Amino acid sequence: MEKSLSDYIALSKNIDDLQSDKKIKVAILSSFTLNGLDETLHVKCSELGIRYQSYVGGYNQYNQELLNSESSYYNFSPDITFLVIDIRNLLGDNFYLPYEISDNERKSLVKEKINELENLIQKFNDNSNSKLVLANFNIPSYSPNGIIETKTKFGFHEMIEEINGSLRDLVKNYNSVYVFDFNQFVSKYGEKNIFDYRQFFLGDIQIAFNYIPSFANELLSYIKPISGINRKCIVLDLDNTLWGGIIGEDGINEIELGHTSNGKAYVEFQKQLLSLWKQGIILAINSKNNFEDAIKVLREHPDMILKEKHFASIQINWNDKAENLKQIANEINIGLNSIVFFDDDKVNQERIKQEFPEILTVNLPKDPSQYSSILTDLNDFNVLQRTNEDKKRGEMYAQQRERTNLEKSISNLDEFLKQLDIEVQIKKSDEFLIPRISQLTLKTNQFNLTTKRYQEEQIQNFSNNSEYEVGCAQVLDKFGDNGITGAYIVNKNGKTWIIDTFLLSCRIMGRGVEDAILSHILKNAKNDGAESVKAKFIPTEKNKPAEEFLPTYGFKKSDDYWIFDLNEPIKSPDHLKIIVE
C-alpha cells in the first residue's frame, strides 16, 4: 500500500544511502509548487538501493534555468531532469478567455507556445548530455464554451491537444528527450482528485498532496531504466494464477479459462502477459503440479493464450518454490533481482519474500479481475529505448531451450560447440547500435570486466572520439539469432591500447564468443601499430565469471593492469566464424 506524503517527508530526514552502489542526480523544474516530490523520490530511490542527489529549481524559474548555460542547474549536471509546466502558466489569460481571440489567432498562439517549448528543448540539448522528461499538458474537463466545445473551430480543448501532439512529434527528433503523459496521469487518478482548488489557492499547488507519491511513482518509470534496475522476467504460478481452479483436481475441462467472468479475467491477464512477452519480457512457470496435467493445458486448452513456446523455463513439479526460482534463474542465466513473481497463494508469497527479498513478489489477491490492472500498474518493465534484442528476447529464450536440450544430448563440449555453427559478427557502433551498447553496459553484471555504466549520450561521445573504438558483437547459430550480446570500448592510446569496457551477455557465456571478440581487438591494435593491450578486472559481487578471462587468454599482471604483449600469438577459437563488418 502506498505511503502518505507526510510519511515520505518524515522518512527522507533519516536516509543513509551513501553506501549505495548505484547513484543518480535528479533535477526538478516546474512552473508551480511541487512540495514533497523531491523527498518522495529520495525515499523511493533509497528503497531501490539508489543514492539520490537532487536539484530543485526555484518556483517558476524553469526558463531561467534552461536558457542560461551558466545556471546553477547546468552546474549541477543532472542525469535526468523532470520539467513540469502547467497549462494555465503556458496559456496565461487565454486559458480562461480563449474565445476573446479569433480561431486563427488561437492557432498562432499555439504555434508560438510550441516554438517556446522547442527552444527550451534545443537549449537543453545544446548544453547537456543527460535526459529531459517534459510533462505534457492536462486537457481540463472545463471549457468556456460548455457543451458546444466540440462544435467550435479550433476550440480550447483542441488547442491543448495540438500542443500535446506537436510535443510528441517534436521529441522524436531528440534521443535524450521524452514526454511524460501528464494528461494520462490526470485521467488515471481523476481530475477532481489531482487538482484541489483549496490547495491551488493556498500556494499554486496543482498536484494534490495525496497524489504526489503516485506522481513520484510514475517518474520512477524513467529512473529505473537509467539506473539499470528494471526487471525482465515474470515467473508465474499456474493454478488460480493463469487459470481458475486446480488442474490436478478439476481436470482440463473444468478449470476456469474463458466463458465465465473469472475465466475471462484469466484470459485478459494472459493477453497482457503476451503483450509484454512480445516487447521482450521473459516468462517462466513455477508451479506445484503434476507435469503432464499442467502441460496439457498449455498445449491443448482452446482458451489458453500463452503456449509452451512462450516460457523460457518451465518448472512444474513438487519441489520447494524457492528452489524452483533458483533453478529458473540459473537456467535463464539472470539475476534474481530481474524477476517478478506472481502467485495467488499468500504462503508462497511470504516464503519468497523472506527467502529472496531481491525478487519483486506481487501481493496477488484472490480476485482475478484485478490481475491485469496490477500487472499494468507495475513500472518495472520500462526501457528508455526498445532495441531489436528487446523485441526478440522471448523468441531467443525459446531457442535457448533448444540449445540446452542439444547440450544435454552431447557429452563432449567441443563437439557441442561445433554443432552450434556459431557466427560472430563484429560491428562498429552507429546510431542504430548505440542504444543497445548502452543497455548492455547498464545491465550486464556477470561477464563484465569493469562494470562501468554508460548512458546513450556517453556511448555517443566515445563513438565520436577518434581516440576510442566502440564496437559490439551479434551472435548467430543454427537455432537462430542471439542478437547483440557483446560490447567493448577501447582507448587507442598510442603504443598501448586500454580496454575500458568488455562485456558479454550471460546468455552466450562459455561458447568462445568472448575469445573471438578479444582476438578482434588485439588484431586491430597490432595492425594499428600498438605494442600491447592493457585491461583491468574490477571485481564486484557478481562478475566472478569474468575473473579468470584475461589470465587464461594470456594477459600478464602488472600492478593494477593485465597486459597482453602483441608480439605473442593471438589465439582465435576455431569452432566459430568471425565476420568483421
Coordinates of C-alpha atoms in Angstrom, one line a residue:
M1 CA 0.0 0.0 0.0
E2 CA 1.3 3.5 -0.9
K3 CA 2.6 5.6 2.0
S4 CA 1.3 9.1 2.6
L5 CA 3.3 12.2 1.6
S6 CA 3.9 13.0 5.3
D7 CA 5.3 9.5 5.7
Y8 CA 7.7 10.1 2.9
I9 CA 8.8 13.5 4.2
A10 CA 9.5 12.0 7.6
L11 CA 11.4 9.1 6.2
S12 CA 13.5 11.4 4.0
K13 CA 15.1 13.0 7.0
N14 CA 16.8 9.8 8.1
I15 CA 18.1 8.3 4.9
D16 CA 21.6 6.8 4.8
D17 CA 22.3 5.9 1.2
L18 CA 25.9 6.8 0.9
Q19 CA 26.9 3.1 0.6
S20 CA 24.6 2.5 -2.4
D21 CA 26.5 1.3 -5.5
K22 CA 24.1 3.0 -7.9
K23 CA 23.6 6.7 -7.8
I24 CA 21.5 9.3 -9.8
K25 CA 21.4 13.0 -10.0
V26 CA 17.8 14.3 -10.5
A27 CA 16.7 17.8 -11.3
I28 CA 13.1 19.0 -10.8
L29 CA 12.0 22.1 -12.7
S30 CA 8.4 23.3 -12.6
S31 CA 6.1 26.2 -13.1
F32 CA 4.1 25.5 -9.9
T33 CA 4.6 24.2 -6.4
L34 CA 5.7 20.6 -6.1
N35 CA 6.3 20.3 -2.4
G36 CA 7.2 16.8 -1.3
L37 CA 8.1 15.4 -4.7
D38 CA 11.9 15.6 -4.0
E39 CA 11.6 13.9 -0.6
T40 CA 9.4 11.2 -2.0
L41 CA 11.7 10.4 -4.9
H42 CA 14.6 10.4 -2.4
V43 CA 12.9 7.7 -0.3
K44 CA 11.8 5.7 -3.3
C45 CA 15.2 5.7 -4.8
S46 CA 16.8 4.7 -1.5
E47 CA 14.4 1.8 -1.2
L48 CA 15.7 0.7 -4.6
G49 CA 19.3 0.9 -3.5
I50 CA 20.0 4.1 -5.4
R51 CA 21.9 7.1 -3.9
Y52 CA 19.8 10.1 -4.8
Q53 CA 21.1 13.6 -5.3
S54 CA 18.8 16.4 -6.4
Y55 CA 18.5 19.9 -7.7
V56 CA 15.1 21.6 -7.3
G57 CA 14.7 24.8 -9.3
G58 CA 13.1 27.9 -7.9
Y59 CA 9.3 28.5 -8.2
N60 CA 8.5 29.1 -11.9
Q61 CA 12.2 29.6 -12.8
Y62 CA 12.4 26.9 -15.4
N63 CA 13.0 29.3 -18.3
Q64 CA 16.0 31.0 -16.5
E65 CA 17.5 27.6 -15.6
L66 CA 17.3 26.1 -19.0
L67 CA 18.1 29.1 -21.2
N68 CA 21.2 30.2 -19.2
S69 CA 24.1 27.8 -19.9
E70 CA 25.8 29.1 -16.8
S71 CA 22.9 28.5 -14.4
S72 CA 23.1 26.5 -11.2
Y73 CA 21.0 23.8 -12.9
Y74 CA 23.6 23.1 -15.6
N75 CA 26.4 23.3 -13.0
F76 CA 24.6 20.6 -11.0
S77 CA 24.8 18.4 -14.2
P78 CA 21.8 16.1 -13.6
D79 CA 21.5 12.6 -15.1
I80 CA 17.8 13.3 -15.6
T81 CA 15.6 16.4 -15.5
F82 CA 11.8 16.4 -14.9
L83 CA 10.2 19.6 -16.3
V84 CA 6.6 20.1 -15.4
I85 CA 4.8 23.1 -16.7
D86 CA 1.1 23.7 -16.1
I87 CA -1.3 24.7 -18.9
R88 CA -2.5 27.8 -17.0
N89 CA 1.1 29.1 -16.9
L90 CA 1.6 28.2 -20.6
L91 CA -1.5 29.9 -21.9
G92 CA -1.8 32.7 -19.4
D93 CA -5.2 34.6 -19.6
N94 CA -6.0 32.7 -22.8
F95 CA -6.7 29.7 -20.5
Y96 CA -9.8 31.4 -19.2
L97 CA -10.6 33.6 -22.2
P98 CA -9.6 31.6 -25.3
Y99 CA -12.5 32.9 -27.3
E100 CA -11.6 36.5 -26.9
I101 CA -9.3 36.0 -29.9
S102 CA -10.2 34.5 -33.3
D103 CA -9.6 30.9 -34.2
N104 CA -6.6 32.0 -36.4
E105 CA -5.2 33.9 -33.5
R106 CA -5.6 30.8 -31.4
K107 CA -3.7 28.8 -34.0
S108 CA -0.9 31.4 -33.9
L109 CA -0.8 31.4 -30.1
V110 CA -0.4 27.6 -30.1
K111 CA 2.3 27.7 -32.7
E112 CA 4.1 30.4 -30.6
K113 CA 3.9 28.2 -27.5
I114 CA 5.2 25.1 -29.3
N115 CA 8.1 27.2 -30.5
E116 CA 8.8 28.3 -26.9
L117 CA 8.9 24.6 -25.8
E118 CA 11.1 23.7 -28.7
N119 CA 13.5 26.4 -27.8
L120 CA 13.7 25.1 -24.3
I121 CA 14.4 21.6 -25.6
Q122 CA 17.0 22.8 -28.0
K123 CA 18.8 24.8 -25.3
F124 CA 18.8 21.7 -23.1
N125 CA 20.1 19.6 -25.9
D126 CA 22.9 22.1 -26.6
N127 CA 24.0 22.4 -23.0
S128 CA 23.5 18.9 -21.5
N129 CA 24.4 15.3 -22.2
S130 CA 21.7 14.0 -19.9
K131 CA 18.0 13.2 -20.3
L132 CA 15.0 15.5 -20.2
V133 CA 11.5 14.3 -19.3
L134 CA 8.9 17.0 -20.2
A135 CA 5.4 16.6 -19.0
N136 CA 2.6 17.3 -21.5
F137 CA -0.5 19.2 -20.6
N138 CA -3.7 18.2 -18.9
I139 CA -6.9 18.8 -21.0
P140 CA -9.3 20.0 -18.4
S141 CA -12.9 18.9 -18.4
Y142 CA -13.8 22.6 -18.1
S143 CA -14.4 24.7 -21.3
P144 CA -15.7 28.2 -21.6
N145 CA -17.9 27.0 -24.4
G146 CA -19.6 24.3 -22.4
I147 CA -21.4 21.6 -24.4
I148 CA -20.7 23.3 -27.7
E149 CA -16.9 23.0 -27.2
T150 CA -16.7 20.2 -29.8
K151 CA -18.6 22.3 -32.3
T152 CA -16.1 25.1 -32.1
K153 CA -13.5 25.7 -34.7
F154 CA -10.1 25.1 -33.2
G155 CA -11.6 25.2 -29.7
F156 CA -10.0 25.3 -26.3
H157 CA -9.5 21.6 -25.9
E158 CA -8.2 21.3 -29.5
M159 CA -5.6 24.0 -28.7
I160 CA -4.2 21.8 -25.9
E161 CA -4.5 18.6 -28.0
E162 CA -2.5 20.4 -30.7
I163 CA 0.3 21.4 -28.2
N164 CA 0.5 17.8 -26.9
G165 CA 0.6 16.3 -30.4
S166 CA 3.3 18.7 -31.5
L167 CA 5.3 18.0 -28.4
R168 CA 5.0 14.2 -29.0
D169 CA 6.3 14.7 -32.6
L170 CA 9.0 17.1 -31.6
V171 CA 10.8 14.8 -29.1
K172 CA 11.1 12.1 -31.7
N173 CA 13.9 14.2 -33.1
Y174 CA 15.8 14.2 -29.8
N175 CA 17.2 10.8 -28.5
S176 CA 17.6 12.2 -24.9
V177 CA 14.2 13.9 -24.6
Y178 CA 11.0 12.2 -23.5
V179 CA 7.4 13.2 -22.9
F180 CA 5.7 12.1 -19.7
D181 CA 2.0 11.8 -20.3
F182 CA 0.7 14.1 -17.5
N183 CA -2.7 14.2 -19.2
Q184 CA -3.0 10.5 -18.9
F185 CA -1.8 10.6 -15.3
V186 CA -4.7 13.0 -14.5
S187 CA -7.2 10.8 -16.3
K188 CA -5.9 7.7 -14.4
Y189 CA -6.4 9.2 -11.0
G190 CA -9.2 11.7 -11.7
E191 CA -9.1 15.4 -12.3
K192 CA -11.0 16.2 -9.2
N193 CA -8.5 14.2 -7.1
I194 CA -5.4 15.6 -8.7
F195 CA -6.5 19.2 -8.8
D196 CA -7.7 20.6 -5.5
Y197 CA -8.8 24.2 -5.7
R198 CA -8.2 24.7 -2.0
Q199 CA -4.5 23.7 -2.4
F200 CA -4.3 25.7 -5.6
F201 CA -5.4 28.9 -3.9
L202 CA -3.2 28.2 -0.9
G203 CA 0.1 28.1 -2.9
D204 CA -0.3 27.3 -6.6
I205 CA -0.3 23.6 -5.8
Q206 CA -1.6 21.8 -8.9
I207 CA -1.0 18.2 -7.9
A208 CA -2.8 17.5 -4.6
F209 CA -0.5 16.4 -1.7
N210 CA -2.3 13.0 -1.5
Y211 CA -1.2 12.2 -5.1
I212 CA 2.4 13.3 -5.0
P213 CA 3.6 9.8 -4.1
S214 CA 1.6 8.4 -7.1
F215 CA 3.2 11.1 -9.3
A216 CA 6.7 10.2 -8.0
N217 CA 6.0 6.5 -8.8
E218 CA 5.2 7.5 -12.4
L219 CA 8.5 9.3 -12.6
L220 CA 10.4 6.3 -11.3
S221 CA 9.5 4.7 -14.6
Y222 CA 12.3 6.7 -16.1
I223 CA 14.7 6.5 -13.1
K224 CA 14.7 2.7 -13.0
P225 CA 15.9 2.0 -16.6
I226 CA 18.5 4.8 -16.3
S227 CA 19.8 3.1 -13.2
G228 CA 19.7 -0.3 -14.8
I229 CA 17.3 -1.8 -12.3
N230 CA 14.3 -2.5 -14.4
R231 CA 13.2 -6.1 -14.4
K232 CA 13.0 -8.5 -17.4
C233 CA 11.4 -11.8 -16.2
I234 CA 7.9 -12.7 -14.9
V235 CA 7.6 -16.0 -13.1
L236 CA 4.1 -17.4 -12.9
D237 CA 2.2 -19.9 -10.8
L238 CA -0.5 -21.8 -12.8
D239 CA -3.5 -22.8 -10.6
N240 CA -5.6 -19.8 -9.8
T241 CA -3.0 -17.5 -11.4
L242 CA -3.1 -18.3 -15.2
W243 CA -6.4 -20.2 -14.8
G244 CA -9.0 -20.7 -12.2
G245 CA -9.2 -23.9 -10.2
I246 CA -6.7 -26.8 -9.6
I247 CA -5.8 -28.7 -12.7
G248 CA -4.9 -31.9 -10.7
E249 CA -8.4 -32.0 -9.1
D250 CA -10.7 -30.3 -11.6
G251 CA -9.2 -31.6 -14.9
I252 CA -8.7 -29.7 -18.1
N253 CA -12.4 -29.3 -18.9
E254 CA -13.4 -27.9 -15.5
I255 CA -10.8 -25.2 -14.9
E256 CA -11.9 -21.6 -15.3
L257 CA -10.5 -20.1 -18.5
G258 CA -12.7 -18.1 -20.9
H259 CA -16.5 -18.1 -20.9
T260 CA -17.2 -17.4 -17.2
S261 CA -16.4 -13.9 -15.7
N262 CA -13.4 -15.3 -13.8
G263 CA -12.4 -17.3 -16.8
K264 CA -12.4 -14.1 -18.9
A265 CA -10.3 -12.4 -16.3
Y266 CA -7.6 -15.1 -16.6
V267 CA -7.7 -14.7 -20.4
E268 CA -7.3 -11.0 -20.1
F269 CA -4.3 -11.4 -17.8
Q270 CA -2.7 -13.8 -20.2
K271 CA -3.2 -11.3 -23.1
Q272 CA -1.4 -8.6 -21.1
L273 CA 1.4 -11.1 -20.4
L274 CA 1.7 -12.0 -24.0
S275 CA 1.9 -8.3 -24.9
L276 CA 4.8 -7.9 -22.5
W277 CA 6.5 -11.1 -24.0
K278 CA 6.3 -9.5 -27.4
Q279 CA 8.1 -6.5 -26.1
G280 CA 10.9 -8.6 -24.6
I281 CA 9.8 -9.6 -21.1
I282 CA 10.8 -13.2 -20.3
L283 CA 8.1 -15.6 -19.0
A284 CA 8.7 -18.7 -16.8
I285 CA 6.5 -21.1 -14.8
N286 CA 6.9 -22.1 -11.2
S287 CA 4.1 -24.5 -10.2
K288 CA 3.5 -27.3 -7.8
N289 CA 1.7 -29.8 -10.1
N290 CA 1.9 -33.0 -12.0
F291 CA 3.8 -32.0 -15.1
E292 CA 1.6 -34.0 -17.5
D293 CA -1.6 -32.5 -16.2
A294 CA -0.4 -28.9 -16.3
I295 CA 1.5 -29.0 -19.6
K296 CA -1.6 -30.4 -21.3
V297 CA -3.4 -27.2 -20.6
L298 CA -0.7 -25.2 -22.3
R299 CA -0.7 -27.5 -25.2
E300 CA -4.4 -28.2 -25.7
H301 CA -6.8 -25.8 -23.9
P302 CA -8.6 -23.7 -26.6
D303 CA -8.7 -20.6 -24.5
M304 CA -5.1 -20.7 -23.4
I305 CA -3.4 -17.6 -24.8
L306 CA 0.1 -18.5 -23.5
K307 CA 1.7 -21.6 -25.0
E308 CA 4.7 -23.7 -24.1
K309 CA 6.8 -21.7 -26.6
H310 CA 6.3 -18.5 -24.6
F311 CA 8.1 -19.8 -21.5
A312 CA 11.9 -19.7 -21.2
S313 CA 11.8 -22.1 -18.2
I314 CA 9.1 -24.4 -17.1
Q315 CA 9.4 -25.8 -13.5
I316 CA 6.3 -27.9 -12.9
N317 CA 7.0 -30.3 -10.1
W318 CA 6.5 -30.7 -6.3
N319 CA 9.7 -29.0 -5.3
D320 CA 10.0 -26.0 -3.0
K321 CA 9.1 -22.9 -5.0
A322 CA 12.2 -21.1 -3.7
E323 CA 14.4 -23.9 -5.1
N324 CA 12.5 -23.7 -8.4
L325 CA 13.1 -20.0 -8.6
K326 CA 16.9 -20.6 -8.2
Q327 CA 16.7 -23.2 -11.0
I328 CA 14.8 -20.7 -13.2
A329 CA 17.4 -18.0 -12.7
N330 CA 20.2 -20.5 -13.4
E331 CA 18.6 -21.9 -16.5
I332 CA 17.8 -18.5 -18.0
N333 CA 21.1 -17.1 -16.6
I334 CA 19.7 -14.0 -15.0
G335 CA 19.9 -12.5 -11.5
L336 CA 17.1 -12.9 -9.0
N337 CA 16.7 -9.1 -8.9
S338 CA 15.5 -9.3 -12.5
I339 CA 12.4 -11.4 -11.5
V340 CA 8.8 -10.5 -10.7
F341 CA 6.9 -13.4 -9.1
F342 CA 3.1 -13.9 -9.4
D343 CA 1.5 -16.5 -7.2
D344 CA -2.0 -16.3 -5.7
D345 CA -1.0 -18.3 -2.5
K346 CA -0.2 -16.0 0.4
V347 CA 2.1 -18.6 2.0
N348 CA 4.1 -18.9 -1.2
Q349 CA 4.3 -15.1 -1.5
E350 CA 5.6 -14.8 2.1
R351 CA 8.1 -17.7 1.5
I352 CA 9.7 -16.0 -1.5
K353 CA 9.7 -12.5 0.1
Q354 CA 11.7 -13.9 3.1
E355 CA 14.0 -16.1 1.0
F356 CA 14.6 -13.7 -1.8
P357 CA 13.9 -10.1 -1.0
E358 CA 15.6 -9.1 -4.2
I359 CA 12.7 -10.7 -6.2
L360 CA 9.6 -8.5 -6.6
T361 CA 6.9 -10.7 -5.2
V362 CA 3.5 -9.3 -6.1
N363 CA 0.7 -9.2 -3.5
L364 CA -1.8 -11.0 -5.7
P365 CA -5.3 -11.1 -4.4
K366 CA -7.9 -13.9 -4.8
D367 CA -10.0 -11.8 -7.2
P368 CA -8.6 -12.5 -10.8
S369 CA -10.3 -9.4 -12.2
Q370 CA -7.6 -7.3 -10.5
Y371 CA -4.7 -9.2 -12.0
S372 CA -4.5 -7.2 -15.3
S373 CA -4.6 -3.8 -13.6
I374 CA -1.9 -5.0 -11.1
L375 CA 0.3 -6.1 -13.9
T376 CA -0.2 -2.9 -16.0
D377 CA 0.4 -0.7 -12.9
L378 CA 3.9 -2.1 -12.5
N379 CA 6.6 0.3 -13.8
D380 CA 9.4 -2.2 -13.6
F381 CA 9.5 -3.3 -17.3
N382 CA 10.1 0.1 -18.9
V383 CA 13.0 0.8 -21.2
L384 CA 14.1 4.2 -22.5
Q385 CA 14.5 2.8 -25.9
R386 CA 13.4 -0.6 -27.2
T387 CA 16.0 -2.4 -29.2
N388 CA 15.6 -5.3 -31.6
E389 CA 17.1 -7.6 -28.9
D390 CA 14.3 -6.5 -26.5
K391 CA 11.6 -7.3 -29.1
K392 CA 13.1 -10.7 -29.9
R393 CA 14.1 -11.7 -26.4
G394 CA 11.2 -14.1 -25.8
E395 CA 11.9 -15.9 -29.0
M396 CA 15.6 -16.0 -28.3
Y397 CA 15.0 -17.7 -24.9
A398 CA 12.8 -20.3 -26.6
Q399 CA 15.7 -21.0 -28.9
Q400 CA 17.9 -21.2 -25.8
R401 CA 15.9 -24.1 -24.5
E402 CA 16.6 -25.9 -27.8
R403 CA 20.4 -25.3 -27.3
T404 CA 20.2 -26.6 -23.8
N405 CA 18.4 -29.8 -25.0
L406 CA 21.2 -30.3 -27.6
E407 CA 23.9 -29.7 -25.0
K408 CA 22.3 -32.4 -22.7
S409 CA 22.3 -34.9 -25.6
I410 CA 26.1 -34.4 -26.4
S411 CA 28.6 -35.3 -23.7
N412 CA 31.6 -33.6 -25.4
L413 CA 31.6 -29.8 -25.0
D414 CA 33.8 -29.2 -28.1
E415 CA 31.5 -31.3 -30.2
F416 CA 28.5 -29.4 -28.9
L417 CA 30.1 -26.0 -29.8
K418 CA 31.0 -27.3 -33.3
Q419 CA 27.4 -28.4 -33.9
L420 CA 26.1 -25.0 -33.0
D421 CA 27.6 -23.4 -36.1
I422 CA 28.3 -20.1 -34.3
E423 CA 28.9 -16.9 -36.3
V424 CA 30.2 -13.8 -34.5
Q425 CA 29.6 -10.6 -36.4
I426 CA 31.8 -7.7 -35.1
K427 CA 30.1 -4.3 -35.7
K428 CA 31.3 -0.8 -35.2
S429 CA 28.9 1.4 -33.2
D430 CA 26.5 3.6 -35.0
E431 CA 23.2 5.5 -34.2
F432 CA 21.3 2.2 -34.5
L433 CA 23.6 0.2 -32.2
I434 CA 24.4 2.8 -29.5
P435 CA 21.1 2.3 -27.5
R436 CA 21.8 -1.5 -27.3
I437 CA 25.5 -1.0 -26.3
S438 CA 24.4 1.4 -23.6
Q439 CA 21.8 -1.0 -22.4
L440 CA 24.4 -3.8 -22.2
T441 CA 26.7 -1.6 -20.0
L442 CA 23.8 -0.8 -17.7
K443 CA 22.5 -4.3 -17.3
T444 CA 25.4 -6.8 -17.7
N445 CA 26.9 -7.9 -14.4
Q446 CA 28.4 -11.4 -14.6
F447 CA 30.8 -11.3 -17.6
N448 CA 31.8 -7.7 -17.3
L449 CA 35.5 -6.8 -16.7
T450 CA 34.9 -3.3 -15.2
T451 CA 31.1 -2.9 -14.8
K452 CA 31.3 0.7 -15.9
R453 CA 27.8 2.0 -16.7
Y454 CA 27.2 4.4 -19.6
Q455 CA 24.1 6.2 -20.9
E456 CA 23.5 6.5 -24.6
E457 CA 24.9 10.1 -24.7
Q458 CA 28.2 8.8 -23.2
I459 CA 28.4 6.0 -25.7
Q460 CA 27.8 8.5 -28.4
N461 CA 30.6 10.7 -27.2
F462 CA 33.0 7.7 -27.2
S463 CA 31.9 6.8 -30.7
N464 CA 32.6 10.3 -32.0
N465 CA 36.0 10.4 -30.4
S466 CA 38.8 9.2 -32.8
E467 CA 40.8 8.1 -29.8
Y468 CA 38.3 5.4 -28.9
E469 CA 36.9 2.3 -30.6
V470 CA 33.4 1.3 -29.7
G471 CA 32.0 -2.0 -31.0
C472 CA 29.7 -4.8 -30.4
A473 CA 29.1 -8.4 -31.5
Q474 CA 26.0 -10.1 -32.9
V475 CA 25.9 -13.8 -32.4
L476 CA 24.0 -16.3 -34.6
D477 CA 23.9 -20.1 -34.6
K478 CA 21.8 -22.8 -36.1
F479 CA 19.0 -22.2 -33.7
G480 CA 18.6 -18.5 -34.5
D481 CA 19.9 -15.0 -33.8
N482 CA 21.1 -14.2 -30.3
G483 CA 21.2 -10.5 -31.2
I484 CA 23.8 -8.0 -30.0
T485 CA 25.2 -9.8 -26.9
G486 CA 28.7 -8.4 -26.5
A487 CA 30.2 -4.9 -26.4
Y488 CA 33.6 -3.2 -25.9
I489 CA 35.1 0.2 -25.6
V490 CA 38.8 0.7 -26.2
N491 CA 41.0 3.7 -25.7
K492 CA 43.5 3.7 -28.6
N493 CA 46.3 5.2 -26.5
G494 CA 49.3 5.2 -28.9
K495 CA 51.5 2.1 -28.4
T496 CA 49.3 0.8 -25.7
W497 CA 45.6 0.3 -26.2
I498 CA 43.5 0.2 -23.0
I499 CA 40.3 -1.7 -22.7
D500 CA 37.8 0.5 -20.9
T501 CA 34.8 -1.9 -21.2
F502 CA 34.5 -5.5 -22.2
L503 CA 31.3 -7.4 -21.6
L504 CA 29.2 -10.3 -22.8
S505 CA 25.6 -11.2 -22.1
C506 CA 25.3 -14.2 -19.7
R507 CA 23.1 -15.9 -22.3
I508 CA 26.1 -16.8 -24.5
M509 CA 28.9 -17.3 -22.0
G510 CA 31.1 -20.3 -22.4
R511 CA 30.8 -20.6 -26.2
G512 CA 34.1 -18.9 -27.1
V513 CA 32.4 -15.7 -28.2
E514 CA 34.4 -13.7 -25.6
D515 CA 37.7 -15.0 -27.1
A516 CA 36.5 -14.1 -30.6
I517 CA 35.8 -10.5 -29.6
L518 CA 39.0 -10.1 -27.7
S519 CA 41.1 -11.6 -30.6
H520 CA 39.5 -9.0 -32.9
I521 CA 40.5 -6.1 -30.5
L522 CA 44.1 -7.5 -30.3
K523 CA 44.5 -7.9 -34.1
N524 CA 43.1 -4.3 -34.6
A525 CA 45.6 -2.9 -32.1
K526 CA 48.5 -4.8 -33.7
N527 CA 47.5 -3.6 -37.2
D528 CA 47.4 -0.1 -35.9
G529 CA 51.0 -0.3 -34.6
A530 CA 50.3 -0.8 -31.0
E531 CA 52.7 -2.9 -29.0
S532 CA 50.5 -4.0 -26.1
V533 CA 46.9 -4.0 -24.9
K534 CA 46.0 -3.3 -21.2
A535 CA 42.9 -4.2 -19.3
K536 CA 41.6 -4.1 -15.8
F537 CA 39.4 -6.6 -13.9
I538 CA 37.5 -4.7 -11.2
P539 CA 35.8 -7.4 -9.0
T540 CA 32.2 -7.0 -7.9
E541 CA 29.8 -9.3 -6.1
K542 CA 28.5 -10.5 -9.4
N543 CA 31.3 -10.6 -12.0
K544 CA 33.1 -13.7 -10.8
P545 CA 32.6 -15.5 -14.1
A546 CA 35.0 -12.9 -15.8
E547 CA 37.7 -13.1 -13.2
E548 CA 40.0 -15.6 -15.0
F549 CA 39.3 -14.5 -18.5
L550 CA 42.3 -12.2 -19.0
P551 CA 45.0 -14.5 -17.5
T552 CA 43.5 -17.6 -19.2
Y553 CA 43.8 -15.8 -22.6
G554 CA 47.4 -14.9 -22.0
F555 CA 47.4 -11.5 -20.3
K556 CA 50.1 -10.9 -17.6
K557 CA 49.6 -9.0 -14.4
S558 CA 51.4 -5.7 -13.9
D559 CA 50.3 -3.5 -11.0
D560 CA 46.6 -2.8 -11.4
Y561 CA 46.5 -3.9 -15.1
W562 CA 46.6 -7.1 -17.1
I563 CA 48.8 -6.6 -20.2
F564 CA 49.0 -8.6 -23.4
D565 CA 52.2 -8.3 -25.5
L566 CA 51.2 -8.1 -29.1
N567 CA 54.3 -10.0 -30.1
E568 CA 52.7 -13.1 -28.6
P569 CA 50.4 -15.2 -30.8
I570 CA 46.8 -14.0 -30.9
K571 CA 44.5 -17.1 -30.5
S572 CA 41.1 -17.3 -32.0
P573 CA 38.6 -20.1 -31.5
D574 CA 38.3 -22.4 -34.5
H575 CA 34.8 -23.7 -33.8
L576 CA 33.1 -20.4 -34.9
K577 CA 33.2 -18.0 -37.7
I578 CA 34.2 -14.3 -37.2
I579 CA 32.9 -11.7 -39.6
V580 CA 34.0 -8.1 -39.3
E581 CA 31.6 -5.6 -40.8

